[in-house]
């Protein structure tokens, strides 16, 4: 379902990297702001975020992207900062939620 279709149902939506939208009115306020901030991620941060959502640890993400594990940790820190999350677990839960939504 595209953005215009959702706007007819829910006026307040957040765009996701895949082009879908997340109906943020149906989510708790602290999660809502996180989904609104996903579009602020850089290309590389989005890749790290996607791979995190697939359940990869930092070592696996580093291998997949061909970068040092230290670089992956730096991107992960940037993702958590931009999305205002306190832990890698929170980031993983949000990333997995976004992936599930984008795969439909």
Coordinates of C-alpha atoms in Angstrom, one line a residue:
X1 CA 0.0 0.0 0.0
X2 CA 1.5 3.3 -1.0
X3 CA 1.6 6.6 0.8
X4 CA -1.5 8.1 -0.9
X5 CA -3.6 5.0 0.1
X6 CA -2.5 5.2 3.7
X7 CA -3.2 9.0 3.9
X8 CA -6.8 8.2 3.2
X9 CA -6.9 5.9 6.2
X10 CA -4.3 7.4 8.6
X11 CA -3.2 11.0 8.1
X12 CA 0.0 10.7 10.2
X13 CA 2.4 8.3 8.6
X14 CA 6.2 7.9 8.5
X15 CA 8.0 7.0 5.3
X16 CA 10.1 3.9 5.4
X17 CA 13.3 3.3 3.2
X18 CA 11.4 0.8 1.0
X19 CA 8.8 3.4 0.0
X20 CA 6.1 2.1 2.2
X21 CA 4.7 4.1 5.1
X22 CA 4.3 3.2 8.8
X23 CA 1.0 4.3 10.4
X24 CA 2.6 6.0 13.4
X25 CA -0.7 6.9 15.1
X26 CA -1.1 3.2 15.8
X27 CA 2.2 3.0 17.6
X28 CA 3.3 4.1 21.1
X29 CA 4.6 7.7 21.2
X30 CA 8.2 6.7 22.0
X31 CA 8.3 4.4 19.0
X32 CA 6.5 6.9 16.8
X33 CA 9.3 9.4 16.9
X34 CA 11.8 6.7 16.1
X35 CA 10.0 5.8 12.9
X36 CA 9.8 9.4 11.9
X37 CA 13.6 9.7 12.1
X38 CA 14.5 6.7 9.9
X39 CA 14.7 8.9 6.9
X40 CA 17.5 10.8 8.6
X41 CA 19.8 7.8 8.2
X42 CA 22.6 7.9 5.6
X43 CA 22.9 5.2 3.0
X44 CA 25.5 3.2 5.0
X45 CA 23.6 3.7 8.2
X46 CA 20.4 2.4 6.5
X47 CA 22.4 -0.7 5.3
X48 CA 23.6 -1.4 8.8
X49 CA 20.1 -0.9 10.2
X50 CA 18.7 -3.3 7.6
X51 CA 21.3 -6.0 8.3
X52 CA 20.7 -5.5 12.1
X53 CA 17.0 -6.1 11.4
X54 CA 17.9 -9.4 9.7
X55 CA 19.5 -10.5 13.0
X56 CA 23.1 -10.0 12.1
X57 CA 25.7 -9.2 14.8
X58 CA 28.4 -6.6 14.2
X59 CA 30.9 -9.1 12.9
X60 CA 28.5 -10.4 10.3
X61 CA 27.5 -6.9 9.3
X62 CA 31.2 -6.0 8.9
X63 CA 31.8 -9.0 6.7
X64 CA 28.7 -8.3 4.6
X65 CA 29.7 -4.7 4.0
X66 CA 33.4 -5.3 3.8
X67 CA 34.3 -2.9 6.5
X68 CA 36.1 -3.1 9.9
X69 CA 34.0 -4.1 12.9
X70 CA 35.0 -0.8 14.5
X71 CA 33.4 1.0 11.5
X72 CA 30.2 -1.0 12.0
X73 CA 30.1 -0.1 15.7
X74 CA 30.5 3.6 14.7
X75 CA 27.6 3.3 12.2
X76 CA 25.5 1.4 14.9
X77 CA 26.2 4.2 17.3
X78 CA 25.1 6.8 14.7
X79 CA 21.9 4.9 14.0
X80 CA 21.0 4.6 17.7
X81 CA 21.8 8.3 18.2
X82 CA 19.7 9.5 15.2
X83 CA 16.8 7.2 16.2
X84 CA 17.1 8.3 19.8
X85 CA 17.4 4.7 21.0
X86 CA 19.2 3.6 24.2
X87 CA 20.5 0.1 23.1
X88 CA 21.4 -2.1 20.2
X89 CA 18.4 -4.3 21.3
X90 CA 16.0 -1.5 20.8
X91 CA 17.5 -0.7 17.4
X92 CA 17.2 -4.4 16.4
X93 CA 13.6 -4.5 17.4
X94 CA 12.8 -1.4 15.4
X95 CA 14.8 -2.6 12.4
X96 CA 13.1 -6.0 12.5
X97 CA 9.7 -4.3 12.6
X98 CA 10.6 -2.1 9.7
X99 CA 11.9 -5.1 7.7
X100 CA 8.7 -7.0 8.4
X101 CA 6.6 -4.1 7.3
X102 CA 8.7 -3.5 4.1
X103 CA 8.6 -7.1 3.1
X104 CA 4.8 -7.2 2.9

